[in-house]
Amino acid sequence: MQDYIDKKQVEIISHEVHNKERLFYLPHLAVKKIANEETKCRKVFDVSSHPPSHPSLNDAFEIESNLLPDIMATLLRFRLSKISTW
């Protein structure tokens, strides 16, 4: 967590601030591969969690159209001719 504090992505707050201001928390947990003893713990944040009647962080992101081509159409075009083109 110190890395997040150093990069100013999170901050430590006092009890006075905690009781006076509106704050937002992201639940998180540490994940470690059992197979590899030298792997560092990886922090995983639950950005889909949210307080009642408020959007989650996932909901707050703007949803844009899919920029990837339709995979089925691409495969069919690829297989229909001797020379494949996009």
PDB file of N, CA and C in Angstrom, residues 70-78:
ATOM      1  N   ASP A  70     -16.029  -7.515 -35.645  1.00  0.00           N
ATOM      2  CA  ASP A  70     -16.840  -8.686 -35.325  1.00  0.00           C
ATOM      3  C   ASP A  70     -16.059  -9.933 -35.734  1.00  0.00           C
ATOM      4  N   ILE A  71     -15.725 -10.787 -34.781  1.00  0.00           N
ATOM      5  CA  ILE A  71     -14.836 -11.920 -35.045  1.00  0.00           C
ATOM      6  C   ILE A  71     -15.450 -12.935 -35.997  1.00  0.00           C
ATOM      7  N   MET A  72     -16.759 -13.183 -35.874  1.00  0.00           N
ATOM      8  CA  MET A  72     -17.392 -14.150 -36.782  1.00  0.00           C
ATOM      9  C   MET A  72     -17.386 -13.644 -38.216  1.00  0.00           C
ATOM     10  N   ALA A  73     -17.701 -12.385 -38.419  1.00  0.00           N
ATOM     11  CA  ALA A  73     -17.692 -11.816 -39.772  1.00  0.00           C
ATOM     12  C   ALA A  73     -16.280 -11.848 -40.350  1.00  0.00           C
ATOM     13  N   THR A  74     -15.300 -11.570 -39.530  1.00  0.00           N
ATOM     14  CA  THR A  74     -13.910 -11.593 -39.985  1.00  0.00           C
ATOM     15  C   THR A  74     -13.497 -13.002 -40.390  1.00  0.00           C
ATOM     16  N   LEU A  75     -13.850 -14.005 -39.596  1.00  0.00           N
ATOM     17  CA  LEU A  75     -13.505 -15.390 -39.928  1.00  0.00           C
ATOM     18  C   LEU A  75     -14.207 -15.852 -41.194  1.00  0.00           C
ATOM     19  N   LEU A  76     -15.471 -15.491 -41.354  1.00  0.00           N
ATOM     20  CA  LEU A  76     -16.202 -15.881 -42.563  1.00  0.00           C
ATOM     21  C   LEU A  76     -15.603 -15.231 -43.801  1.00  0.00           C
ATOM     22  N   ARG A  77     -15.271 -13.955 -43.740  1.00  0.00           N
ATOM     23  CA  ARG A  77     -14.642 -13.285 -44.884  1.00  0.00           C
ATOM     24  C   ARG A  77     -13.297 -13.921 -45.190  1.00  0.00           C
ATOM     25  N   PHE A  78     -12.581 -14.321 -44.174  1.00  0.00           N
ATOM     26  CA  PHE A  78     -11.269 -14.927 -44.354  1.00  0.00           C
ATOM     27  C   PHE A  78     -11.385 -16.267 -45.084  1.00  0.00           C
TER      28      PHE A  78
END
